[in-house]
CSV table of C-alpha atoms in Angstrom, one decimal:
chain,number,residue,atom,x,y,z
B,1,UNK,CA,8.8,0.7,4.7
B,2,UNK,CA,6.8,-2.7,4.2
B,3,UNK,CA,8.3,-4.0,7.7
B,4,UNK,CA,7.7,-0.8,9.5
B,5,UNK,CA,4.6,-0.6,8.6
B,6,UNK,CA,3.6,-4.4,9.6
B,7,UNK,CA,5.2,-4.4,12.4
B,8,UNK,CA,3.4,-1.3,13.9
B,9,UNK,CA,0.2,-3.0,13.5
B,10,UNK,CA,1.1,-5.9,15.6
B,11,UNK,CA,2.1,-8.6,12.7
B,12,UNK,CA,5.3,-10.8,12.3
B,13,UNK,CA,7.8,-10.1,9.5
B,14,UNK,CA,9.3,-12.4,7.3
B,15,UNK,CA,11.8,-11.1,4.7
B,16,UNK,CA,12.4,-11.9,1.2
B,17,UNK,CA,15.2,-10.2,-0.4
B,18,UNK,CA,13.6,-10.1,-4.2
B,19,UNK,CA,13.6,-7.4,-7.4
B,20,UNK,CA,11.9,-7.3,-10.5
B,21,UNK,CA,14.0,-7.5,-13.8
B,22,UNK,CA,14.3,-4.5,-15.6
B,23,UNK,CA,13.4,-4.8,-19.3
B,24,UNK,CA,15.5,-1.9,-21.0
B,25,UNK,CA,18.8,-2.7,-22.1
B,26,UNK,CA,21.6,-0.8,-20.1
B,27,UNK,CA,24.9,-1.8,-18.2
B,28,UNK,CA,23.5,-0.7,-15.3
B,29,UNK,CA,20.3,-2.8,-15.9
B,30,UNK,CA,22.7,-5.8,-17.2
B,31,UNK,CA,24.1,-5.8,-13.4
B,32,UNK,CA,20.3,-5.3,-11.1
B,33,UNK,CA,19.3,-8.0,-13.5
B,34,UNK,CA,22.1,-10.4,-12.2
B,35,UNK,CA,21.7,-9.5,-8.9
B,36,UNK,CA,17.9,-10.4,-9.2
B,37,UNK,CA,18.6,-13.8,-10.7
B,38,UNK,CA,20.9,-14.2,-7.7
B,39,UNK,CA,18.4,-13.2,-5.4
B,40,UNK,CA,15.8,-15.5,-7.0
B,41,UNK,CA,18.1,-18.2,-6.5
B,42,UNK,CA,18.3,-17.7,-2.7
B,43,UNK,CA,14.4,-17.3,-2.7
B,44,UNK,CA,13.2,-21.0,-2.5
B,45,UNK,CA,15.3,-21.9,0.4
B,46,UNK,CA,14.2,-19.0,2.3
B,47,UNK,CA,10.8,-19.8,0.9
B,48,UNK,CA,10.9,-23.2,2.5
B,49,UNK,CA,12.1,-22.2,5.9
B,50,UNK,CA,9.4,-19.8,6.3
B,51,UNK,CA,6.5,-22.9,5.5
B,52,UNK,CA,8.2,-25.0,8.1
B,53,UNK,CA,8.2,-21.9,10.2
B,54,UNK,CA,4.8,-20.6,10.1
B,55,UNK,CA,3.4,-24.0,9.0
B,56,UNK,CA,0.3,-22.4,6.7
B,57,UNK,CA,-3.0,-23.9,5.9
B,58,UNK,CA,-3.4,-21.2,3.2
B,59,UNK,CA,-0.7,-19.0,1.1
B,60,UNK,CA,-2.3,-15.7,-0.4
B,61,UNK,CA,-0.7,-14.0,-2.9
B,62,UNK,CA,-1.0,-10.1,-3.8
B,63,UNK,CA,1.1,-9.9,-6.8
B,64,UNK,CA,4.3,-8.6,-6.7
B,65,UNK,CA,8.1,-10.5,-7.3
B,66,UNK,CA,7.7,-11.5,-3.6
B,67,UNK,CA,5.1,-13.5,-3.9
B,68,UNK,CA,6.1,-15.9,-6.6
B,69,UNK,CA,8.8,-17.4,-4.9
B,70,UNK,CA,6.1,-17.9,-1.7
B,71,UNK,CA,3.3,-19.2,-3.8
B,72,UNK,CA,5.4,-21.5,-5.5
B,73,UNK,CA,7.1,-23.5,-2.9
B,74,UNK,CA,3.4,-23.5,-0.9
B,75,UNK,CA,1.7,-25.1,-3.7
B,76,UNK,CA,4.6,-27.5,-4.2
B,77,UNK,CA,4.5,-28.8,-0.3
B,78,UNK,CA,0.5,-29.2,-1.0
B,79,UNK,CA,0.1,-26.0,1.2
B,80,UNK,CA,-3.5,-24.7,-0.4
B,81,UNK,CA,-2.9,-21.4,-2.5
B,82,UNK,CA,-4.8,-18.3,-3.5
B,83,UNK,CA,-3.8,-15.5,-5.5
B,84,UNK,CA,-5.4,-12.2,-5.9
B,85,UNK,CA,-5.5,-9.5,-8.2
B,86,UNK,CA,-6.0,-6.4,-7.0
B,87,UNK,CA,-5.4,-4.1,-10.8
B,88,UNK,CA,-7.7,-4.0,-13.8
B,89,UNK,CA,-4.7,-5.8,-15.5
B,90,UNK,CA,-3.0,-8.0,-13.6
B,91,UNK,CA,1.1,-8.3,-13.6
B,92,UNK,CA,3.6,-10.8,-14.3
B,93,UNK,CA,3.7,-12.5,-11.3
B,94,UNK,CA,-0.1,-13.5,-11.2
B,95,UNK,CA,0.5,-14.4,-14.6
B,96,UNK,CA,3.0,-16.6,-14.0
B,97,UNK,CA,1.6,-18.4,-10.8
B,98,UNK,CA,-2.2,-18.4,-12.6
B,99,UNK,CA,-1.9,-21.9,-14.6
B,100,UNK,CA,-0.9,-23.5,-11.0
B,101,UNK,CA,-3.4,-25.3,-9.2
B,102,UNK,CA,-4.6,-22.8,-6.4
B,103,UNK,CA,-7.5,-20.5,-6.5
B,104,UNK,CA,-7.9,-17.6,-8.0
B,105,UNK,CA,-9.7,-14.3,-6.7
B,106,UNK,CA,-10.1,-11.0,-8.5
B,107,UNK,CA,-11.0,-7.6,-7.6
B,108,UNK,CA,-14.1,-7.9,-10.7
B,109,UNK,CA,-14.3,-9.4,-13.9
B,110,UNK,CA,-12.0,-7.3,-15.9
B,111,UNK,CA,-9.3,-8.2,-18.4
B,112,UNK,CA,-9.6,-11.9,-17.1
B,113,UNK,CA,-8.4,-13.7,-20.0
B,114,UNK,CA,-5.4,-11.5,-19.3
B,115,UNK,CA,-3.6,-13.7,-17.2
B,116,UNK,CA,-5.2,-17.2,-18.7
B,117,UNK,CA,-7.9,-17.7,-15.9
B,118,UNK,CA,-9.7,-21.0,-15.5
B,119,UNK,CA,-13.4,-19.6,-14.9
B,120,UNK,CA,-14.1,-22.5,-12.1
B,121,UNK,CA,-10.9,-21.4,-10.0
B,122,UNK,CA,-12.1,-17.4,-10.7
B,123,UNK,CA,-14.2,-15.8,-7.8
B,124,UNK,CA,-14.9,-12.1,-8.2
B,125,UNK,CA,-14.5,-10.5,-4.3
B,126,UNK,CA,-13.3,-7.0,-4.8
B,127,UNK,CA,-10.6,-5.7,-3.1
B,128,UNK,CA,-10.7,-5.2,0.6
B,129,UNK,CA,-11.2,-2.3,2.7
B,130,UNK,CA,-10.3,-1.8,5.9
B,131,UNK,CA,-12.9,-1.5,8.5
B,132,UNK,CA,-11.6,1.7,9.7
B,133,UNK,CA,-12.7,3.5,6.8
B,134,UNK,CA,-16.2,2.8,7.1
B,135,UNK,CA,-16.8,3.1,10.9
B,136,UNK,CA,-14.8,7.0,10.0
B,137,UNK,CA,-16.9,8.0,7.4
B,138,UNK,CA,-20.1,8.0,10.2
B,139,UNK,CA,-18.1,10.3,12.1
B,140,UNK,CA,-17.3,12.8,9.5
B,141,UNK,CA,-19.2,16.0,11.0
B,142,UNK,CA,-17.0,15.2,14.4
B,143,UNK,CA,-13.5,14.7,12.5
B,144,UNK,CA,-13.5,18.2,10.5
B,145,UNK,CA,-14.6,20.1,13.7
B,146,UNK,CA,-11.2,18.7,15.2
B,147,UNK,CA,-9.2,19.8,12.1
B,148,UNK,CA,-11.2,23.3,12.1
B,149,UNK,CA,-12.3,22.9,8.7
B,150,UNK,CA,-15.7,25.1,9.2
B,151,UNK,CA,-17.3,25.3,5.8
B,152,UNK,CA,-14.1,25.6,4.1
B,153,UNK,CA,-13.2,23.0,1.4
B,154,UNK,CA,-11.2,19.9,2.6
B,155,UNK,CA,-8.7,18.7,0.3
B,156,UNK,CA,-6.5,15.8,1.0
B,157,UNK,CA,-3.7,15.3,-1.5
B,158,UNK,CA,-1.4,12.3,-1.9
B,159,UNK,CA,1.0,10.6,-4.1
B,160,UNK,CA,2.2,7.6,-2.2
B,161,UNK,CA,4.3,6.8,0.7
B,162,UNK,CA,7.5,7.5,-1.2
B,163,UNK,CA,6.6,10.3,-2.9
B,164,UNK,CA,5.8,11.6,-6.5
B,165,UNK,CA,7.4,14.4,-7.9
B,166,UNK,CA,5.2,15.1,-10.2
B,167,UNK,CA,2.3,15.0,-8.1
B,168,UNK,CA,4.0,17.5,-5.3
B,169,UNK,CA,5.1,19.6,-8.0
B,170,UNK,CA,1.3,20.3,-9.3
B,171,UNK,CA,-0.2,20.2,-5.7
B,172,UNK,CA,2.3,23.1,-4.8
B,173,UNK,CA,1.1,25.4,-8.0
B,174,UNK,CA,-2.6,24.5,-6.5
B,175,UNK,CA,-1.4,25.6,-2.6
B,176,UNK,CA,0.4,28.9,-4.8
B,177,UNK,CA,-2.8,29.3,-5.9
B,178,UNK,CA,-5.2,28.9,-3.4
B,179,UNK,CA,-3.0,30.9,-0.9
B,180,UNK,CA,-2.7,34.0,-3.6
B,181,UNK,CA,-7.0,34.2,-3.8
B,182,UNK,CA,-7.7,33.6,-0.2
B,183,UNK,CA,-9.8,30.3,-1.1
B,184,UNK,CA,-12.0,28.7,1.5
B,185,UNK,CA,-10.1,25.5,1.7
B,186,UNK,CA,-7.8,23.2,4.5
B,187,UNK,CA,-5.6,21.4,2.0
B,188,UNK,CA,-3.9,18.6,3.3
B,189,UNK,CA,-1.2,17.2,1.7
B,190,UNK,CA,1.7,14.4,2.2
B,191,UNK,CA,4.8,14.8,0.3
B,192,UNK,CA,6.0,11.1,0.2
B,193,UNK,CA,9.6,10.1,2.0
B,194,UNK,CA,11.0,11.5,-1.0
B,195,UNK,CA,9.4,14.7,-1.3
B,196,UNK,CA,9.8,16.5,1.8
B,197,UNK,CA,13.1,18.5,1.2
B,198,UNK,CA,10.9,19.3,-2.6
B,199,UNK,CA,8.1,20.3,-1.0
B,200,UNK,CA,10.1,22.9,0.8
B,201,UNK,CA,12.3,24.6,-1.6
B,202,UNK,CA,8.8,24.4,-4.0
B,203,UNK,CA,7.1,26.3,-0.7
B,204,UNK,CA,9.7,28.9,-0.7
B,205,UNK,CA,9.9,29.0,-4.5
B,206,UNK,CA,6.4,29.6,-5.0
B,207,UNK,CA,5.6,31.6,-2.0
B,208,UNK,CA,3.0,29.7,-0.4
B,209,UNK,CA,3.8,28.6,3.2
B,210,UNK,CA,2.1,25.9,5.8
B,211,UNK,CA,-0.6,27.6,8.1
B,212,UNK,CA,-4.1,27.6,9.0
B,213,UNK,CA,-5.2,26.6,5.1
B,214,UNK,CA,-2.3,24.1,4.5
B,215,UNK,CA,-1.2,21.0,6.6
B,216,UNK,CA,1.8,19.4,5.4
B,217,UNK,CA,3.1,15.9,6.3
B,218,UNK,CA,5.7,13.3,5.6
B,219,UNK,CA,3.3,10.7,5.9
B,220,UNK,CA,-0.7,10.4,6.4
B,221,UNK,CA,-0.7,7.5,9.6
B,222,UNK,CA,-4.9,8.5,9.6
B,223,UNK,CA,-6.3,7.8,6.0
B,224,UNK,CA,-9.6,6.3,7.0
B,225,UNK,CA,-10.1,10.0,9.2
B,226,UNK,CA,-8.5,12.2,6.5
B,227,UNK,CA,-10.8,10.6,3.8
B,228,UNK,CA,-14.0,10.9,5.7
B,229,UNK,CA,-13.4,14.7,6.5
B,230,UNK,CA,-12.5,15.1,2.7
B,231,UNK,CA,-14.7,16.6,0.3
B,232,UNK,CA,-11.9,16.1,-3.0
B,233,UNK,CA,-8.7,13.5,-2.6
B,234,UNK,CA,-6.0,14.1,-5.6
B,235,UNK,CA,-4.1,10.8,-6.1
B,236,UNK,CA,-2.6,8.3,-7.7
B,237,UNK,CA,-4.5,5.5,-9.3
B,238,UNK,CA,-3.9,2.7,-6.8
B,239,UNK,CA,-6.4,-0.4,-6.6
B,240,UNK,CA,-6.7,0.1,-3.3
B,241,UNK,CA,-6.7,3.9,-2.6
B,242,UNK,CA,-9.6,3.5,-5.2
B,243,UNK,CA,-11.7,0.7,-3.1
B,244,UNK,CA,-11.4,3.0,-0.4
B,245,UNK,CA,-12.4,6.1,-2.5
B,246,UNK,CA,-15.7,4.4,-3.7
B,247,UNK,CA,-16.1,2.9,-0.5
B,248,UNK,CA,-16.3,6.7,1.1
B,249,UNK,CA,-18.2,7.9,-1.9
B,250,UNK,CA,-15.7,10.9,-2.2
B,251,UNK,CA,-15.3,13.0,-5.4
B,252,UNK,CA,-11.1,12.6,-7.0
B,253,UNK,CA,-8.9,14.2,-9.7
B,254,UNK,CA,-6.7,11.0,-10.5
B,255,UNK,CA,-3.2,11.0,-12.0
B,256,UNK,CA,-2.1,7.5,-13.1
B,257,UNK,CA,1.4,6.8,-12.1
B,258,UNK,CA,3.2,5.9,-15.5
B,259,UNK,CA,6.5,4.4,-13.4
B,260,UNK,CA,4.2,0.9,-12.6
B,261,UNK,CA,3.9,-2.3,-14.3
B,262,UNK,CA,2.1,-2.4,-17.8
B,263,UNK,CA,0.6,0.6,-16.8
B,264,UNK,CA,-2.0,-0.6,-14.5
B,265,UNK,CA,-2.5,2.5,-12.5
B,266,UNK,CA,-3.6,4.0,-16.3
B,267,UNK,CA,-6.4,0.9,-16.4
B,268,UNK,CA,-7.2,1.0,-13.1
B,269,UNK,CA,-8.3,5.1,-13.8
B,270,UNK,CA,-10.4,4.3,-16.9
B,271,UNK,CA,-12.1,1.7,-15.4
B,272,UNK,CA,-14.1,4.4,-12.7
B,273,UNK,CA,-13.9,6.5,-15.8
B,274,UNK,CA,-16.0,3.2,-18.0
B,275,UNK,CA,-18.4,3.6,-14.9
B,276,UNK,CA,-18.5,7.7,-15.0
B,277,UNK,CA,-17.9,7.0,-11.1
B,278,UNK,CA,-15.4,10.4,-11.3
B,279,UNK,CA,-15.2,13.4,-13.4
B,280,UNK,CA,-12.8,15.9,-13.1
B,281,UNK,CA,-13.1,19.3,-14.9
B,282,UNK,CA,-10.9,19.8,-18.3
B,283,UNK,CA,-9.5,23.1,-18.6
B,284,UNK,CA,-6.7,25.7,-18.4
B,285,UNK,CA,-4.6,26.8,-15.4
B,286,UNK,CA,-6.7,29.3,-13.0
B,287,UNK,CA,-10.0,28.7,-15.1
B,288,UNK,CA,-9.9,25.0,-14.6
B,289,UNK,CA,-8.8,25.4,-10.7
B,290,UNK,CA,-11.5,27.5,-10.0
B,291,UNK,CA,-14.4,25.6,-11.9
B,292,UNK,CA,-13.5,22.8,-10.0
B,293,UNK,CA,-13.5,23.8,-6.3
B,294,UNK,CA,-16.8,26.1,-7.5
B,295,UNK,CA,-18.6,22.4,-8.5
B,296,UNK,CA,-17.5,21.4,-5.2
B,297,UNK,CA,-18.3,24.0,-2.4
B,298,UNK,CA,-22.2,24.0,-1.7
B,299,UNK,CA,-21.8,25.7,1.5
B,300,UNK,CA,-18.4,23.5,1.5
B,301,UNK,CA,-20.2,20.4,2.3
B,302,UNK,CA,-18.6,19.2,-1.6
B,303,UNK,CA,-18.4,15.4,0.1
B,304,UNK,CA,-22.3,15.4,-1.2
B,305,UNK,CA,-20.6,16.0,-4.3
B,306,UNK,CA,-18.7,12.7,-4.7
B,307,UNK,CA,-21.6,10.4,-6.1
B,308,UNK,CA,-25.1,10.9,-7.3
B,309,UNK,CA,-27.0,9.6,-10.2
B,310,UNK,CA,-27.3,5.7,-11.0
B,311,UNK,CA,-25.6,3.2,-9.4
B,312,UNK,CA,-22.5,2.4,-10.2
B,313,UNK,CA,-22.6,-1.3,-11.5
B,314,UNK,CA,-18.7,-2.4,-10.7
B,315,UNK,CA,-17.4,-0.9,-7.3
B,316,UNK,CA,-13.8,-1.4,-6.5
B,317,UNK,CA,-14.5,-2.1,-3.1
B,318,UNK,CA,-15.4,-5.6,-2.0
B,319,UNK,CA,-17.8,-4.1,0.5
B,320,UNK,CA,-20.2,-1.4,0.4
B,321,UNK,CA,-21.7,0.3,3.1
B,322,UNK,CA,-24.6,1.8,1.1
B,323,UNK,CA,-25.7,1.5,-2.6
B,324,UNK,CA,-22.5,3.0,-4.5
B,325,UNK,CA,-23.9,5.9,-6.4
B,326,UNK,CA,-21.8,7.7,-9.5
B,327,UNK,CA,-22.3,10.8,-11.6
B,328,UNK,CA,-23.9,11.8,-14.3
B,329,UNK,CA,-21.8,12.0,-17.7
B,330,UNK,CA,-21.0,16.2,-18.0
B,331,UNK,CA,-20.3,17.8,-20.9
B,332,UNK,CA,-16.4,19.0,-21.0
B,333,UNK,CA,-15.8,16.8,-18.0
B,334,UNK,CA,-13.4,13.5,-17.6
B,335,UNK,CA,-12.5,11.0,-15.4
B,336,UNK,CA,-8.5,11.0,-15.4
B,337,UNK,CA,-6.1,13.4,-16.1
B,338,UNK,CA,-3.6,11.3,-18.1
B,339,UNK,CA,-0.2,11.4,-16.0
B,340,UNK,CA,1.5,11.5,-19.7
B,341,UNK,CA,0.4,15.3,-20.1
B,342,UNK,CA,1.9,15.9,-16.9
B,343,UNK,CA,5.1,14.9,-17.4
């Protein structure tokens, strides 16, 4: 996926054959852990004919089992190094490469002393968004008129680019639903790689079908235009999906994925939730449904809905295009639905 998608934007490739170790004890965990060990053994030479390759003045890392390898054999030839955290708590990788002598960039100053920081390597810069997303959101009025959303309520829901069977298996009770009372909405949903043939047999199980309320795709290749036409995004609690949420100011029900490392997706959430940047309405089946598309349909312009109140003091993004605003703190009201009561 990684080299499709880099390569469509114009970028070379250079591949890394690399995977994580798996902690629970199993045969078949006993034989992915050997073939890791033998990848990571064929990492640094690969590593060091990509520096004499590209010949770098600066190595960034993201995180990730890829990037150690990288990092490493960088700081080694005296190639300068950065690494960046993009998760409220950072993973092993960053851990690992954070005692070295390169710099060290965060998305803010969360759980720091989590991976052993040296505060005069530390700069805080938030997590990037792409530019895209801001020059969309001045063009919001023009994008729903091409989708035909009218007044009607835009959702856009997602659960990553492979999928989450969780996630489609609750958006497709919500499209059940919202078909059965007529609601005003254009819900617009991707399914994930994974999820398509799912999505389908959940469509005919459920007896909702794609039409003029529901778009379904494989994959979204237009978030930034999606987002700004949105007035609620469901999603997983990625660091960036967030920037770009409270970038766009837009209102989200998030559900933590649980299958991550130590749980950052879970961190991630609870920081907006420390902030009261989100808050999504706790309830039961059609009563919660309803009370949350009610809060968000003034005339269906709910994208006013996303942020008011006082300014949020710790946006995700690292760049704002107008004071980031967050909501007052509701009664009966949260920021995350815990992916562990989903499951």
């Amino acid at each position: 996926m990684e080299y499709r998608l880099v390569t469509q934007a114009g970028y070379p490739f250079h591949h890394i054959e690399i995977t994580g170790f798996q902690r629970r004890l199993s045969l078949n965990n006993i034989r992915r852990n050997i073939i890791t060990l033998w990848n990571l053994a064929l990492s640094g030479p690969k590593a060091r004919a990509m520096m004499k390759e590209v010949q770098p003045d600066l190595v960034i890392g993201c995180g990730g089992y890829v990037s150690g390898p990288v990092v490493r054999c960088a700081a080694k030839k005296g190639i300068k190094t950065a690494i960046h955290e993009q998760n409220a708590f950072p993973g092993v990788t960053n851990k690992l490469l954070a005692p070295g002598r390169g710099h060290r960039v965060r998305r803010r100053a969360c759980r720091c002393g989590k991976a052993g920081d040296a505060p005069e390597k530390t700069q805080v810069v938030g997590n990037p968004v792409r530019p895209e997303v801001f020059e969309k959101a001045g063009e919001r009025d023009a994008i729903r008129a091409q989708l035909g959303a009218g007044d009607r309520t835009v959702i856009l829901s997602f659960g990553g680019s492979l999928g989450a069977r969780r996630v489609n298996e609750v958006v497709a009770d919500l499209c059940a639903w919202e078909q059965k009372e007529h609601k005003p909405v254009l819900h617009i949903h991707a399914t994930g790689q994974y999820g398509v043939e799912l999505f389908q047999n959940l469509e005919k199980e459920k007896g909702f079908a794609p039409g003029e309320s529901l778009v379904v795709k494989e994959y979204i290749n237009n978030m930034p235009e999606l987002l700004a036409a949105a007035d609620l995004v469901i999603s997983r609690a990625g660091a960036l999906t967030l920037a770009e949420l409270e970038a766009e100011g837009r209102a989200a029900i998030l559900i933590p994925s649980p299958n991550v490392a130590e749980n950052h997706q879970y961190y991630n959430a609870m920081e907006l939730q420390k902030g009261r940047c989100r808050c999504g309405h706790r309830g039961k089946g059609a009563d919660r449904r309803e009370a949350g598309l009610d809060r968000l349909r003034p005339a269906g312009r709910a994208g006013q809905a996303g942020c008011h109140g006082q300014e949020c003091p710790h946006p995700f993004g690292g760049r704002q295009p107008r004071p980031h605003r967050r909501r007052p703190d509701e009664t009966g009201q949260d920021a995350v639905i815990d992916s562990a009561a989903l499951l």
